[in-house]
PDB file of C-alpha atoms in Angstrom:
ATOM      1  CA  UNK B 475      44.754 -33.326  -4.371  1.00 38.00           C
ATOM      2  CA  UNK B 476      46.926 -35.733  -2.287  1.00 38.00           C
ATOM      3  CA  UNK B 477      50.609 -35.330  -1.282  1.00 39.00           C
ATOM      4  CA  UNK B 478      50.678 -31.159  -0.901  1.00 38.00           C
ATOM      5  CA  UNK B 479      53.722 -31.920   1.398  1.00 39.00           C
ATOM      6  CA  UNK B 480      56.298 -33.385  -1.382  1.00 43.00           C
ATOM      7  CA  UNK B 481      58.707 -30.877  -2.709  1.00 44.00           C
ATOM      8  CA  UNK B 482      57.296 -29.390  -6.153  1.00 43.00           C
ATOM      9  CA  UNK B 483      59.932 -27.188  -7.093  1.00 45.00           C
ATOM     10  CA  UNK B 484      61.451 -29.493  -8.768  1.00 56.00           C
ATOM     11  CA  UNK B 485      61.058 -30.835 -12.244  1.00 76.00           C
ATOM     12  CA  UNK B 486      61.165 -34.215 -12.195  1.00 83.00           C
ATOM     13  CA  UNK B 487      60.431 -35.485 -15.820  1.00 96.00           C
ATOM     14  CA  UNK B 488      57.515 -35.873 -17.846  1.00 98.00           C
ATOM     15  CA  UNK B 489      55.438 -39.394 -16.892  1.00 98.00           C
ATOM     16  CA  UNK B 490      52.474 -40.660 -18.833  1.00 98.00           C
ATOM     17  CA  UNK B 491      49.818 -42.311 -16.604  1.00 98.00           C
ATOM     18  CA  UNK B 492      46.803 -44.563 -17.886  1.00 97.00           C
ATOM     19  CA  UNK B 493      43.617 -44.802 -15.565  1.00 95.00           C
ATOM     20  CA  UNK B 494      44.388 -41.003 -14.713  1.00 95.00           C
ATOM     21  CA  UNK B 495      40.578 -40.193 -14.174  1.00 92.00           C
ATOM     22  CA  UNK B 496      39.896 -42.505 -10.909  1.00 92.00           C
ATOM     23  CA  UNK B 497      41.436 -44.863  -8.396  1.00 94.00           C
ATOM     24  CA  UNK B 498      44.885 -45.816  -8.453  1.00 96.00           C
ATOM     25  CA  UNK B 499      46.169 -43.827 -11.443  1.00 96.00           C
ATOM     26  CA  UNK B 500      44.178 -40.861 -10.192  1.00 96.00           C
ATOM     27  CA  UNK B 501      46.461 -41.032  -7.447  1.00 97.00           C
ATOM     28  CA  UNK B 502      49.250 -41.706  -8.770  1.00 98.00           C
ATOM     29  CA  UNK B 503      48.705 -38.627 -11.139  1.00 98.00           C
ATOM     30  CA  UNK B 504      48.380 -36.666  -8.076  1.00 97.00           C
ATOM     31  CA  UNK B 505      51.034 -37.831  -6.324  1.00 98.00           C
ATOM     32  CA  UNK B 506      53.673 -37.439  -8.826  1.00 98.00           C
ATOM     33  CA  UNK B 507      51.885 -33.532  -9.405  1.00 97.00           C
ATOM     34  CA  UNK B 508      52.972 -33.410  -6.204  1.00 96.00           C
ATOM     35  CA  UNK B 509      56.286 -34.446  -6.442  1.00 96.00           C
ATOM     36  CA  UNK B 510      57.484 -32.120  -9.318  1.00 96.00           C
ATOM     37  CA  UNK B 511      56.398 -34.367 -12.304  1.00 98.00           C
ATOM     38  CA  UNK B 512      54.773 -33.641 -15.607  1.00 97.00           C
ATOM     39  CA  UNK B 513      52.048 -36.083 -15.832  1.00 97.00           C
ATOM     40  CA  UNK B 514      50.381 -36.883 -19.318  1.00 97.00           C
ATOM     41  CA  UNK B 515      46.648 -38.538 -18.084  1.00 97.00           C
ATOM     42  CA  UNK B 516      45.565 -41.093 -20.482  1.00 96.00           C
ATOM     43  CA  UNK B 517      42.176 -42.897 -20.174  1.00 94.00           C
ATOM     44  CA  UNK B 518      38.420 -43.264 -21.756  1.00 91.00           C
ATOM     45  CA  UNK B 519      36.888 -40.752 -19.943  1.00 87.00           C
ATOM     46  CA  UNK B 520      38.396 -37.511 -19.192  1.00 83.00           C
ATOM     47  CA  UNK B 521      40.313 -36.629 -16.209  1.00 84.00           C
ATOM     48  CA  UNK B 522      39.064 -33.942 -13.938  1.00 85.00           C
ATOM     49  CA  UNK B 523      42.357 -33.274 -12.190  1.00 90.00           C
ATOM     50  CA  UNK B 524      43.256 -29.761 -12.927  1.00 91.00           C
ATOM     51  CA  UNK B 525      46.855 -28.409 -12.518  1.00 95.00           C
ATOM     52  CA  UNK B 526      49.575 -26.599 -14.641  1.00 95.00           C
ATOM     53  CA  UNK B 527      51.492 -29.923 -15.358  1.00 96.00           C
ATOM     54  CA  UNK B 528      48.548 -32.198 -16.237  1.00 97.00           C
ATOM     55  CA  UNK B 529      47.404 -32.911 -19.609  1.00 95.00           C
ATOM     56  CA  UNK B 530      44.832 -35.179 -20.167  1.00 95.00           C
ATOM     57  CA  UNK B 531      44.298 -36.927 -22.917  1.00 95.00           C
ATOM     58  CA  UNK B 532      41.108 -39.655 -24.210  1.00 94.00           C
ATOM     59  CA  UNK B 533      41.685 -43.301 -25.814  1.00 94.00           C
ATOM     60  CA  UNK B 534      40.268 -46.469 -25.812  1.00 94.00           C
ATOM     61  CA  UNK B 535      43.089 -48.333 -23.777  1.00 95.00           C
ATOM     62  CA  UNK B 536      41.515 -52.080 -25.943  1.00 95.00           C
ATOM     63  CA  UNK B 537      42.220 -50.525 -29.452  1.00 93.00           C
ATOM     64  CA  UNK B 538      46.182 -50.360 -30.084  1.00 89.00           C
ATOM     65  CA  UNK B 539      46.086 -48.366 -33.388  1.00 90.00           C
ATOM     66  CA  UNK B 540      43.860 -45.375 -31.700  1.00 90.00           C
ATOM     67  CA  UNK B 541      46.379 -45.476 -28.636  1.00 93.00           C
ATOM     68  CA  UNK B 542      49.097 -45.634 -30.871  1.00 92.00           C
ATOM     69  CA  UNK B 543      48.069 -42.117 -33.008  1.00 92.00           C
ATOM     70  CA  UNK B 544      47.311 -40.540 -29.346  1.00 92.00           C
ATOM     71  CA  UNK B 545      50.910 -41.049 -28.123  1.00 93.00           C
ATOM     72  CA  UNK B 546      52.266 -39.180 -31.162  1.00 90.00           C
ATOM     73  CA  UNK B 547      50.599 -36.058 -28.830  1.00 88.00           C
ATOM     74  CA  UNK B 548      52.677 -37.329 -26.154  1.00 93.00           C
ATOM     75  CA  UNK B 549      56.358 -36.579 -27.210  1.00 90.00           C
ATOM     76  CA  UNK B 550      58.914 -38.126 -25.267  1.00 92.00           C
ATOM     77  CA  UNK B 551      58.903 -39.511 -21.453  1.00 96.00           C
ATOM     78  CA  UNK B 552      60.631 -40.079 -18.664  1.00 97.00           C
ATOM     79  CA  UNK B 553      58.197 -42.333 -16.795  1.00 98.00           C
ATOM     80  CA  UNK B 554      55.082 -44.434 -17.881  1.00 98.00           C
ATOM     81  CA  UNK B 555      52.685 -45.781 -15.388  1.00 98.00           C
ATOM     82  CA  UNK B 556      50.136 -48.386 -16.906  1.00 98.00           C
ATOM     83  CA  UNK B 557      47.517 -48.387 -13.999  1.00 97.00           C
ATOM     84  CA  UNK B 558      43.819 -48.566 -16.415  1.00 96.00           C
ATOM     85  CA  UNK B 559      42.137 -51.906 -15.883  1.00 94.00           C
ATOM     86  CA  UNK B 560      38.840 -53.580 -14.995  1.00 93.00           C
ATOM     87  CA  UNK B 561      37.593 -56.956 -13.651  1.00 93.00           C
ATOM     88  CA  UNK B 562      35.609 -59.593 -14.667  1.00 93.00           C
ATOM     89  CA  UNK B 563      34.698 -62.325 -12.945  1.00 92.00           C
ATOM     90  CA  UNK B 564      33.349 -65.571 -13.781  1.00 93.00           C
ATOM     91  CA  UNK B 565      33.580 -69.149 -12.774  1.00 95.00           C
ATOM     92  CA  UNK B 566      34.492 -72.470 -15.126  1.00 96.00           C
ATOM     93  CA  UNK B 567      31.599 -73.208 -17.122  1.00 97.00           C
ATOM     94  CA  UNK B 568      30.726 -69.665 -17.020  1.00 94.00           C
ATOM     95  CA  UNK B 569      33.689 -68.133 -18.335  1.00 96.00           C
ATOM     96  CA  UNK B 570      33.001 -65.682 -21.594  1.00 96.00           C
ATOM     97  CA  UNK B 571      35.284 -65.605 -23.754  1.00 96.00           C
ATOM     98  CA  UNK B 572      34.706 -61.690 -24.633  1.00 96.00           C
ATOM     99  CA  UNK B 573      35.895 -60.778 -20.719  1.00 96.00           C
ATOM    100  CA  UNK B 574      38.800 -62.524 -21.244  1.00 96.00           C
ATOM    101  CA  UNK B 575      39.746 -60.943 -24.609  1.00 97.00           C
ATOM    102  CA  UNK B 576      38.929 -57.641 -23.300  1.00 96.00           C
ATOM    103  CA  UNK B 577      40.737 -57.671 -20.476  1.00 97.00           C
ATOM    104  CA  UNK B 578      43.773 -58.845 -22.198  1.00 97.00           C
ATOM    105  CA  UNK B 579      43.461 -55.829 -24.147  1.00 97.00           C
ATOM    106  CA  UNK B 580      43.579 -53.497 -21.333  1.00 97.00           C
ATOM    107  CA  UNK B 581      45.889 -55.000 -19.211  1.00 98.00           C
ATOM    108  CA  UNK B 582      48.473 -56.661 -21.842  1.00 98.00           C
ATOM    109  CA  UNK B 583      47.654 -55.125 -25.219  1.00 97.00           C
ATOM    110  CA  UNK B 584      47.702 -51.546 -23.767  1.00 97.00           C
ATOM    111  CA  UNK B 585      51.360 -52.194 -21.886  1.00 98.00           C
ATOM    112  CA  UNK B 586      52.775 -53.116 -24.786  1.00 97.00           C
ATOM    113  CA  UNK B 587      51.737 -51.068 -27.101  1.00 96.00           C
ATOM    114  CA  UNK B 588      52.438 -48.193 -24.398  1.00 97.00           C
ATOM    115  CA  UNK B 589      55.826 -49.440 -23.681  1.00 97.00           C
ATOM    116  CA  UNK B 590      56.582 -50.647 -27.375  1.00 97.00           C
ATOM    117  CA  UNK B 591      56.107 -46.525 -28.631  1.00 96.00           C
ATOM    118  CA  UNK B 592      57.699 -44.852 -25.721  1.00 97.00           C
ATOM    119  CA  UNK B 593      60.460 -46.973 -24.422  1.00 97.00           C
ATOM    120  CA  UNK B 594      62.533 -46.537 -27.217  1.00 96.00           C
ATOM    121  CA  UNK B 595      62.922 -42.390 -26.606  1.00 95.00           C
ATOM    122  CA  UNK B 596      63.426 -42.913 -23.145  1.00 96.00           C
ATOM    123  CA  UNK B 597      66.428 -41.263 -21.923  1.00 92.00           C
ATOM    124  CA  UNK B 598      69.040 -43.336 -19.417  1.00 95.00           C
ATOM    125  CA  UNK B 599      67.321 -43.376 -15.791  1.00 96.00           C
ATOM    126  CA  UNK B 600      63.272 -43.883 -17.565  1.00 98.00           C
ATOM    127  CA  UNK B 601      61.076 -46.247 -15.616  1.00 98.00           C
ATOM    128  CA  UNK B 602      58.057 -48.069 -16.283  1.00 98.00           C
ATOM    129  CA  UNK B 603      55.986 -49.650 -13.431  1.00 98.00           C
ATOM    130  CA  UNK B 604      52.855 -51.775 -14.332  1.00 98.00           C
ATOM    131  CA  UNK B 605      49.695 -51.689 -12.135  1.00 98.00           C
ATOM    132  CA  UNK B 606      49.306 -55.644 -11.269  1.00 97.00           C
ATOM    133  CA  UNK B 607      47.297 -57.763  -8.844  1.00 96.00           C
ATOM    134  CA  UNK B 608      48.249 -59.940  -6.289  1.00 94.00           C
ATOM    135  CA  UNK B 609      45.334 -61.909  -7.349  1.00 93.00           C
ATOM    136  CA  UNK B 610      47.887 -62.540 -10.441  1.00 93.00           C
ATOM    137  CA  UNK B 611      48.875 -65.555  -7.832  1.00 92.00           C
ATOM    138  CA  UNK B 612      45.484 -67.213  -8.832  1.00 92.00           C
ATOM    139  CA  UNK B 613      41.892 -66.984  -7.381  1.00 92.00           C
ATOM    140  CA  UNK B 614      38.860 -68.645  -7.847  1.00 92.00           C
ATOM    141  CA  UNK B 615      36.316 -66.989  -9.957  1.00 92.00           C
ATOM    142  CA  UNK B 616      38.752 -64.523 -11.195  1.00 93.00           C
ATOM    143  CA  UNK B 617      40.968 -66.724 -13.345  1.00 96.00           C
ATOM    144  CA  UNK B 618      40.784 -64.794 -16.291  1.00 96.00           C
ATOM    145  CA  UNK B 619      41.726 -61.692 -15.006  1.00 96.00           C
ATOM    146  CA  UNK B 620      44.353 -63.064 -12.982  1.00 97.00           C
ATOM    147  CA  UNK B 621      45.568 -64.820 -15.885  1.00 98.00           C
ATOM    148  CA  UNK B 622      45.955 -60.955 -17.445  1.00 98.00           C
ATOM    149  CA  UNK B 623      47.738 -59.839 -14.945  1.00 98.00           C
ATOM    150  CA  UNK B 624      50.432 -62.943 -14.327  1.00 98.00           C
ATOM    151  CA  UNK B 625      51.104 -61.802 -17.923  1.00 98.00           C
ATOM    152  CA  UNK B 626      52.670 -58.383 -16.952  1.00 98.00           C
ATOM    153  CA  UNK B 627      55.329 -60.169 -14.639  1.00 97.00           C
ATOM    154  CA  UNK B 628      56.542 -61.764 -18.009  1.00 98.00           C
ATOM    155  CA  UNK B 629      56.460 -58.686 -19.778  1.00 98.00           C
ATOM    156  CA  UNK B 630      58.386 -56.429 -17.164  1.00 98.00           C
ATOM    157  CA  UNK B 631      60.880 -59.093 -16.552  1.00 98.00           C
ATOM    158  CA  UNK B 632      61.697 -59.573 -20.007  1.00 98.00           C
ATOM    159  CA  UNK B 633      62.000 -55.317 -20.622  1.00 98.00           C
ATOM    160  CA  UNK B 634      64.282 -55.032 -17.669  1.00 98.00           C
ATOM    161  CA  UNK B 635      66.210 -57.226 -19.266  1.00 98.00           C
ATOM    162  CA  UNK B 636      66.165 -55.633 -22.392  1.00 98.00           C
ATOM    163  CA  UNK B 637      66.497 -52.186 -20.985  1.00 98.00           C
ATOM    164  CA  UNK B 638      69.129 -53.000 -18.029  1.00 98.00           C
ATOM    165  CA  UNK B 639      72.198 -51.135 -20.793  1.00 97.00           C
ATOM    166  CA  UNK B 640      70.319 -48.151 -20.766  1.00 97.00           C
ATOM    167  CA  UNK B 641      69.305 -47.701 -16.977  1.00 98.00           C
ATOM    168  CA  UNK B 642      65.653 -47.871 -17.432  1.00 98.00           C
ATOM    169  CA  UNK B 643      64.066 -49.660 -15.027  1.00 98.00           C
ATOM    170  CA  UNK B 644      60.513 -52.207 -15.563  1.00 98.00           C
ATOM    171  CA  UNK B 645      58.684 -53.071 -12.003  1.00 98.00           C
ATOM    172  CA  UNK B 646      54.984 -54.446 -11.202  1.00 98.00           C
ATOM    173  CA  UNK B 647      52.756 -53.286  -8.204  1.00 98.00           C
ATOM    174  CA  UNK B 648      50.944 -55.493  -7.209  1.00 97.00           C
ATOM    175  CA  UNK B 649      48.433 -54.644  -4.427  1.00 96.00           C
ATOM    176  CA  UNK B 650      45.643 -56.671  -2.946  1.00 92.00           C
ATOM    177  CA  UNK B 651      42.057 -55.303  -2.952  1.00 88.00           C
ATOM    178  CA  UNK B 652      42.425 -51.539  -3.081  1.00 88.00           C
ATOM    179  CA  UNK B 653      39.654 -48.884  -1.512  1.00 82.00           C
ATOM    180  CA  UNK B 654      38.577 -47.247  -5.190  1.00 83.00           C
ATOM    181  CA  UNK B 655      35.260 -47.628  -7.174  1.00 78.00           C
ATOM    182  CA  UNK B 656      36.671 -50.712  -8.520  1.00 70.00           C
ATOM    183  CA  UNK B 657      35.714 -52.377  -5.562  1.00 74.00           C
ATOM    184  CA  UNK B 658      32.553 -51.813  -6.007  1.00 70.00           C
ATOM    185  CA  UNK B 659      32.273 -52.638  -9.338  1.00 67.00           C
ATOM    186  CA  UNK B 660      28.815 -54.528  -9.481  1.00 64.00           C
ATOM    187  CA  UNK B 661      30.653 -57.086 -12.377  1.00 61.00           C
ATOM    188  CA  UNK B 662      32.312 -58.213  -9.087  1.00 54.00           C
ATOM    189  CA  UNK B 663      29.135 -59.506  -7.410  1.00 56.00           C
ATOM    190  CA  UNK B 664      29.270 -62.901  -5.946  1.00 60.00           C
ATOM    191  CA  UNK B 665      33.581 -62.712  -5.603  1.00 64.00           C
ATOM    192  CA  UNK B 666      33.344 -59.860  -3.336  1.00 71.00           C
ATOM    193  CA  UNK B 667      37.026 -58.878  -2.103  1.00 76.00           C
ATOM    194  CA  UNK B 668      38.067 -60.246   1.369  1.00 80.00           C
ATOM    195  CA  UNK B 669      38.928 -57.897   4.147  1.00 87.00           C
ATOM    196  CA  UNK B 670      42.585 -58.235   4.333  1.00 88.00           C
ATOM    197  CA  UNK B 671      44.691 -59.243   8.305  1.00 88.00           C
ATOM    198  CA  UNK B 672      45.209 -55.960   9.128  1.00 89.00           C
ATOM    199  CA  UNK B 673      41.130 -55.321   9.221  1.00 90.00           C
ATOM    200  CA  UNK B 674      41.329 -52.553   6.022  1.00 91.00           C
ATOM    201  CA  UNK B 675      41.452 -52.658   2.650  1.00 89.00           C
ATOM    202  CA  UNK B 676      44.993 -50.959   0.547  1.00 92.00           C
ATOM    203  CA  UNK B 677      44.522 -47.417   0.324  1.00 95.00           C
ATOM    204  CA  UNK B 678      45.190 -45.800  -3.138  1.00 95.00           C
ATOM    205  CA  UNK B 679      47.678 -43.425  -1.793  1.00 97.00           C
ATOM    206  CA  UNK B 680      49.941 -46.117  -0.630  1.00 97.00           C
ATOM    207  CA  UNK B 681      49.828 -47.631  -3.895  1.00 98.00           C
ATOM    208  CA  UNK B 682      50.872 -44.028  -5.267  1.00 98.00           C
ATOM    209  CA  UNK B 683      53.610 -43.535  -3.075  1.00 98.00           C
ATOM    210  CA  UNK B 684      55.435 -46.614  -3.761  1.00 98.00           C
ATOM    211  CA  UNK B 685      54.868 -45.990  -7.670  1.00 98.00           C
ATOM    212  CA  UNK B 686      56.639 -42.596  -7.006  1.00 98.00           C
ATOM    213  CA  UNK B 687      59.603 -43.979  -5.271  1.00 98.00           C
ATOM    214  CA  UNK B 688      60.150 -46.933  -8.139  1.00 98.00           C
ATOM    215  CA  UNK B 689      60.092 -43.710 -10.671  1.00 98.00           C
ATOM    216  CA  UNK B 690      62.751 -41.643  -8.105  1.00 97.00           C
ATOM    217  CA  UNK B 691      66.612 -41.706  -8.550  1.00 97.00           C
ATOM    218  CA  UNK B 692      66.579 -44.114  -5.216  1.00 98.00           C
ATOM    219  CA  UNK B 693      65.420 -46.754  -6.560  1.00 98.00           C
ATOM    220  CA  UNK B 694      67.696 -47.028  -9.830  1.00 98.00           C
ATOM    221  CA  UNK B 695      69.212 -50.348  -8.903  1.00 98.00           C
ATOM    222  CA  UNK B 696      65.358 -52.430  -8.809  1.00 98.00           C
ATOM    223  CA  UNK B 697      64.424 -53.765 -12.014  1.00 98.00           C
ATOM    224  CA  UNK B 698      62.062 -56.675 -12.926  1.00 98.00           C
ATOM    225  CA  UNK B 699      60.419 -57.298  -9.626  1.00 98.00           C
ATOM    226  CA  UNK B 700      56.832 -57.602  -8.716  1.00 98.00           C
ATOM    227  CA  UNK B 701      55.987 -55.847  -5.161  1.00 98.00           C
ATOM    228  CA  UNK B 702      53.251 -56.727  -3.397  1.00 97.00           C
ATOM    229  CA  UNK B 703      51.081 -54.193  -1.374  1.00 96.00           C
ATOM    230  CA  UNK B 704      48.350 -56.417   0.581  1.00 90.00           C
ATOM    231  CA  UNK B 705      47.565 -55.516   3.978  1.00 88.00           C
ATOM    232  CA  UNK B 706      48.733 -58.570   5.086  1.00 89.00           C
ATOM    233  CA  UNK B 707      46.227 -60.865   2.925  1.00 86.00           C
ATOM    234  CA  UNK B 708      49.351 -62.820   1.545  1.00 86.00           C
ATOM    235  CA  UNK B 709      50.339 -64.114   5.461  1.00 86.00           C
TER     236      UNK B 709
END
């Protein structure tokens, strides 16, 4: 586990994190462990983080009405961090309509029905940060997962709005190709990532600790931004 120097005596809140079994919401989970936090782990496949404050809990992040009937385990939040998501790439006159569908699903669908349950219990001060993409910006190949995730700028923008009375804040992360097995990710073959200016690739930690200061008291006056973490790739 990551982050064994942040102050855990603390309780910070309880925050419920998608994508809590690998890469960015892995760390996130850890980081927030770290930090104090109660961390609810929500993904397909089980999570093996194991600490006193971690639950982890299984759904299918594409089918709302499952997700919906898990979150009634949940009980009520202080933070939510949608981080679950997948790519797939394709260019025009290849594009499949199913990729697109299902990563709407994951990316959009999920959010909403995440934020749509839990939002409404959240105590003044709650957050909600959504795991974009600076590829959200456009690029080629990946248009219909960037098109997913230029939708979560909408949706945060319009929930800090709504939210704003109540002192719960909506942001989007966006980082640039991060070092986790999604890089890999063989669906990714023939768009492989480009090695950012600064000669390395976003490490998942960085990612984490940003997430964890958007969910601390410091950061109570930034609502409906996207922030981009990208190594320099957007120079």
């Amino acid at each position: 586990m990551t982050g064994e120097s942040h102050d855990s005596s603390t309780d910070r809140g309880h925050a419920v994190v998608t994508g809590a079994s690998s890469g960015i919401g892995r760390a996130v989970a850890e980081r927030l462990l770290a930090g104090g936090w109660r961390v609810t782990g929500i993904d397909r496949a089980a999570s093996a983080l194991s600490h006193p404050r971690f639950a982890s809990l299984q759904a299918d992040l594409s089918d709302p009405p499952v997700l919906i009937e898990v979150l009634a385990e949940v009980g009520t939040v202080t933070a939510l961090v949608h981080a679950a998501g997948y790519m797939r790439v394709g260019r025009l006159g290849e594009l499949a309509p199913d990729d697109s569908e299902g990563m709407w699903r994951v990316h959009v669908g999920a959010a909403e029905a995440l934020a749509n349950a839990l939002a409404p219990d959240m105590r003044e001060g709650g957050r909600i940060v959504l795991i974009g993409s600076r590829t959200a910006n456009g690029a080629a190949g990946r248009s219909q997962y960037a098109a997913t995730k230029a939708a979560l700028t909408g949706l945060a923008r319009s929930w800090a709005i709504e939210l704003a009375p109540r002192q719960v804040t909506v942001n989007v992360i966006a980082p640039a190709a991060t070092d986790t097995p999604f890089l890999r990710d063989r669906s990714r073959a023939g768009t492989a990532p480009v090695l950012p200016p600064m000669g390395r690739y976003v490490d998942p930690g960085e990612v984490a600790a940003l997430t964890a200061f958007l969910l601390s008291p410091e950061a109570a006056a930034i609502t409906g931004q996207t922030i981009t973490i990208c190594a320099g790739a957007s120079l």
